[in-house]
Coordinates of N, CA, C and O in Angstrom, one line a residue:
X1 N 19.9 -4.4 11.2 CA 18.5 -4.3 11.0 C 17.9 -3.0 11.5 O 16.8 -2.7 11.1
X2 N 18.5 -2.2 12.5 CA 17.9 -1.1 12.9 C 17.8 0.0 12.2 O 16.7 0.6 12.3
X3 N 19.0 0.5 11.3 CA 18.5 1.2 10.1 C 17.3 1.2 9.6 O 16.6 2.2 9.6
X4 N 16.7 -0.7 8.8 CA 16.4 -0.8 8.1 C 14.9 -0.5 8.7 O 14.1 0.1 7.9
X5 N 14.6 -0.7 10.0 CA 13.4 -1.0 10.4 C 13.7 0.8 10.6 O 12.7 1.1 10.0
X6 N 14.0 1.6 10.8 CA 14.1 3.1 11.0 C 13.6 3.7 9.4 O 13.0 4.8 9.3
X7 N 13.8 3.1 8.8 CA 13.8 3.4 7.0 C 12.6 3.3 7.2 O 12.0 4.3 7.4
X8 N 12.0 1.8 7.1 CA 10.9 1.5 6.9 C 9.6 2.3 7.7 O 8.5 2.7 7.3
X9 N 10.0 2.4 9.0 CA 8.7 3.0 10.1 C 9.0 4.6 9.2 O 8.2 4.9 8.3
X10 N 9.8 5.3 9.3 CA 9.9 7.0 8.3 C 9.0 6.5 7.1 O 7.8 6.3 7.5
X11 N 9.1 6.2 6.1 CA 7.9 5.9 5.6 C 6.5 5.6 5.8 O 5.6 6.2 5.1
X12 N 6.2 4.8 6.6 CA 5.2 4.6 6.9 C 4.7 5.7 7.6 O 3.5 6.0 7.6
X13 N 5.7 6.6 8.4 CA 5.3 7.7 9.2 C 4.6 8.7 7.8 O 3.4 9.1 7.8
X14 N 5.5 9.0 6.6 CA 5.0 9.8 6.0 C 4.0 9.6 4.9 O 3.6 10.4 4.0
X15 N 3.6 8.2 5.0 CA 2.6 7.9 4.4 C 1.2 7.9 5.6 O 0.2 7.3 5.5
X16 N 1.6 8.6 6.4 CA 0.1 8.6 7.8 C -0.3 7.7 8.2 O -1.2 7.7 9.1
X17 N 0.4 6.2 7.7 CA -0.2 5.3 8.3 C 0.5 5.0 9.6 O 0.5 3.7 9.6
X18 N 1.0 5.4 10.5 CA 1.5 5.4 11.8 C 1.6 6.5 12.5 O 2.5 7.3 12.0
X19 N 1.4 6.9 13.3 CA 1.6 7.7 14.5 C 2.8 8.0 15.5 O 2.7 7.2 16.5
X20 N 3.8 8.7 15.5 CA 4.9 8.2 16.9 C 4.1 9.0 17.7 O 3.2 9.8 17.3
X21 N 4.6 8.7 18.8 CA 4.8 8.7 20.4 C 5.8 8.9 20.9 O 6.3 7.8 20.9
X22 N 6.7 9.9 21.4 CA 7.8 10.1 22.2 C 8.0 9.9 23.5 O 7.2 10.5 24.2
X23 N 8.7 9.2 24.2 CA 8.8 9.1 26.0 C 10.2 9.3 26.2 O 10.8 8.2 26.1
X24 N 10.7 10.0 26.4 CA 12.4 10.4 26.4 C 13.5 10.1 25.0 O 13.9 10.9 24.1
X25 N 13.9 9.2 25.2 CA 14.5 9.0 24.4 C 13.7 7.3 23.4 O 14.5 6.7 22.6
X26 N 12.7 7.0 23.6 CA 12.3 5.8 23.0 C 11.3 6.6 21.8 O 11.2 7.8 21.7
X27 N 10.7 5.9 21.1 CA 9.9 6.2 20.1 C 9.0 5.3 20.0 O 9.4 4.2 19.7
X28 N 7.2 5.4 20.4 CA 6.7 4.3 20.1 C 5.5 4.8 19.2 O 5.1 5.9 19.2
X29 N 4.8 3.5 18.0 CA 4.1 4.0 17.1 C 3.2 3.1 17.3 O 3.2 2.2 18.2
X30 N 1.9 3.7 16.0 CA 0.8 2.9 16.6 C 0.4 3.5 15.5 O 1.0 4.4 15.1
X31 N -0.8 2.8 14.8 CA -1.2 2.8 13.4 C -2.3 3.5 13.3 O -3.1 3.2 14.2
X32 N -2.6 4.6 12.2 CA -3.4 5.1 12.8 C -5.0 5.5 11.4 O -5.5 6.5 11.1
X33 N -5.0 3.7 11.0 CA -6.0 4.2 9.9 C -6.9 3.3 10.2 O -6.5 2.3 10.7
X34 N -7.8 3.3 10.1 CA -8.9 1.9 9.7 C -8.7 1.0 9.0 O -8.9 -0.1 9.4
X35 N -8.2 1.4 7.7 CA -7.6 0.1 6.9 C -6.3 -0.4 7.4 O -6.0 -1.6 7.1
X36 N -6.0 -0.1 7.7 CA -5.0 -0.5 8.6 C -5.2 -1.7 9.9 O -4.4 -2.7 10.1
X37 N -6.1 -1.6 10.3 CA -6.9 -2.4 11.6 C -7.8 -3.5 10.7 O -8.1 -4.5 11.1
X38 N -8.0 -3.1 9.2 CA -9.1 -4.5 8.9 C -7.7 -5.2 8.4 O -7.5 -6.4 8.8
X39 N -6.7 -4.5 7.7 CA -5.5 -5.4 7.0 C -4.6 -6.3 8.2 O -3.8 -7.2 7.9
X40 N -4.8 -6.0 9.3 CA -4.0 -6.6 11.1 C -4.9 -7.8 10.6 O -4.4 -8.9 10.2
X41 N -6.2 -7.6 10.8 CA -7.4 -8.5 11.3 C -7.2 -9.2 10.4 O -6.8 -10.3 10.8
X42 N -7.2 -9.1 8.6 CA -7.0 -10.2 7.5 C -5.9 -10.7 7.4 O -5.7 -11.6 6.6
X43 N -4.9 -10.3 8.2 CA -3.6 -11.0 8.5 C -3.0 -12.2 9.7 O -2.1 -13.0 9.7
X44 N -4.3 -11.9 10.9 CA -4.6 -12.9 11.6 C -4.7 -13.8 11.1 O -3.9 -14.7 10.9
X45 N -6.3 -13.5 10.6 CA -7.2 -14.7 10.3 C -6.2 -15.9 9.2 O -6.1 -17.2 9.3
X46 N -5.5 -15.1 8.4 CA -4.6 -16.2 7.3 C -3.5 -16.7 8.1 O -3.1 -17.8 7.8
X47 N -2.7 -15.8 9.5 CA -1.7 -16.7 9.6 C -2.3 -18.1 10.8 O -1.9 -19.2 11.1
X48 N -3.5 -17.4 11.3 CA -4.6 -18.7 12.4 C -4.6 -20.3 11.4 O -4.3 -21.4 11.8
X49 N -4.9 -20.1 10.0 CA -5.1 -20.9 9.0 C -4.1 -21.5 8.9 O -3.8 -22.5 9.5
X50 N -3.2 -20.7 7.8 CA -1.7 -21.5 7.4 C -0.3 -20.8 8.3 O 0.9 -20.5 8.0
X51 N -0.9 -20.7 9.3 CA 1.2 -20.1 10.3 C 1.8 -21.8 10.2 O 2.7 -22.2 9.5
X52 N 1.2 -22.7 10.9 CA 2.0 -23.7 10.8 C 2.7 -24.0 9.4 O 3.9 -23.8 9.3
X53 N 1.9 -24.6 8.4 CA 2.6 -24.8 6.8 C 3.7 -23.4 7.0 O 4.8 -23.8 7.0
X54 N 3.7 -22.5 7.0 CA 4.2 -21.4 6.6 C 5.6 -21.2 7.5 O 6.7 -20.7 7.0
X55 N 5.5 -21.6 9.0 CA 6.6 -21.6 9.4 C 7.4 -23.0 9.5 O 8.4 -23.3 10.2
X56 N 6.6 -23.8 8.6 CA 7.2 -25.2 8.4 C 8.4 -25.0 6.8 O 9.3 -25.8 6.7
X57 N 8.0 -23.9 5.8 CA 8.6 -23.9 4.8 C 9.7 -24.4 5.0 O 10.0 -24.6 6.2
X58 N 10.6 -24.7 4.0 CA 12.0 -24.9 3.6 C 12.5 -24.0 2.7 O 13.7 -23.7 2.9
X59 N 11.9 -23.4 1.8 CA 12.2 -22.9 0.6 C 13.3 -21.5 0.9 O 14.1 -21.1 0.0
X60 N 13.2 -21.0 2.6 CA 13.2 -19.8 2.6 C 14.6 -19.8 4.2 O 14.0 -20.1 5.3
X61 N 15.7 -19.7 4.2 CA 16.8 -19.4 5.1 C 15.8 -18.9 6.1 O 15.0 -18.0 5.7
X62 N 16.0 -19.3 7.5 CA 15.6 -18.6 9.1 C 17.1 -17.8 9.3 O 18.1 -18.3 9.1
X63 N 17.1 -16.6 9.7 CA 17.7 -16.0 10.4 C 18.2 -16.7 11.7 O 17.1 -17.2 12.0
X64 N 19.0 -17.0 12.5 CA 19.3 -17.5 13.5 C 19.2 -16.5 14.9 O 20.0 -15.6 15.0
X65 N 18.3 -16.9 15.8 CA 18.0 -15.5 16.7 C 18.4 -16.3 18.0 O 18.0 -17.4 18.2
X66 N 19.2 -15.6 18.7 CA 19.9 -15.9 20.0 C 19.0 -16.2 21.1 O 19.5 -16.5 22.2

């Protein structure tokens, strides 16, 4: 998965919607648009509503995390 999330954040980096941060050897990011901050906020509010139904599904394999 570390690739994939490396793939993914480089994109996002060069689409401007994130920012890195360097501290030695770590890399940390942080988002750096407005729409960005209302799309967090409209993502709350829906998982406040349906997270339970949603992490009740069946339809969809859980990864198994240690």
């Amino acid at each position: 998965p570390q690739p994939t999330v490396s793939t993914h954040l480089a994109c996002l980096r060069e689409c401007a919607l994130v920012e890195p941060r360097r501290e030695g050897r770590r890399v940390y990011y942080r988002h750096c648009c407005e729409k960005v901050d209302d799309l967090m906020r409209a993502a709350e509010h829906v998982l406040a509503d349906a997270g339970e139904q949603i992490f009740a599904c069946t339809r969809f394999e859980r990864e198994e995390r240690p």
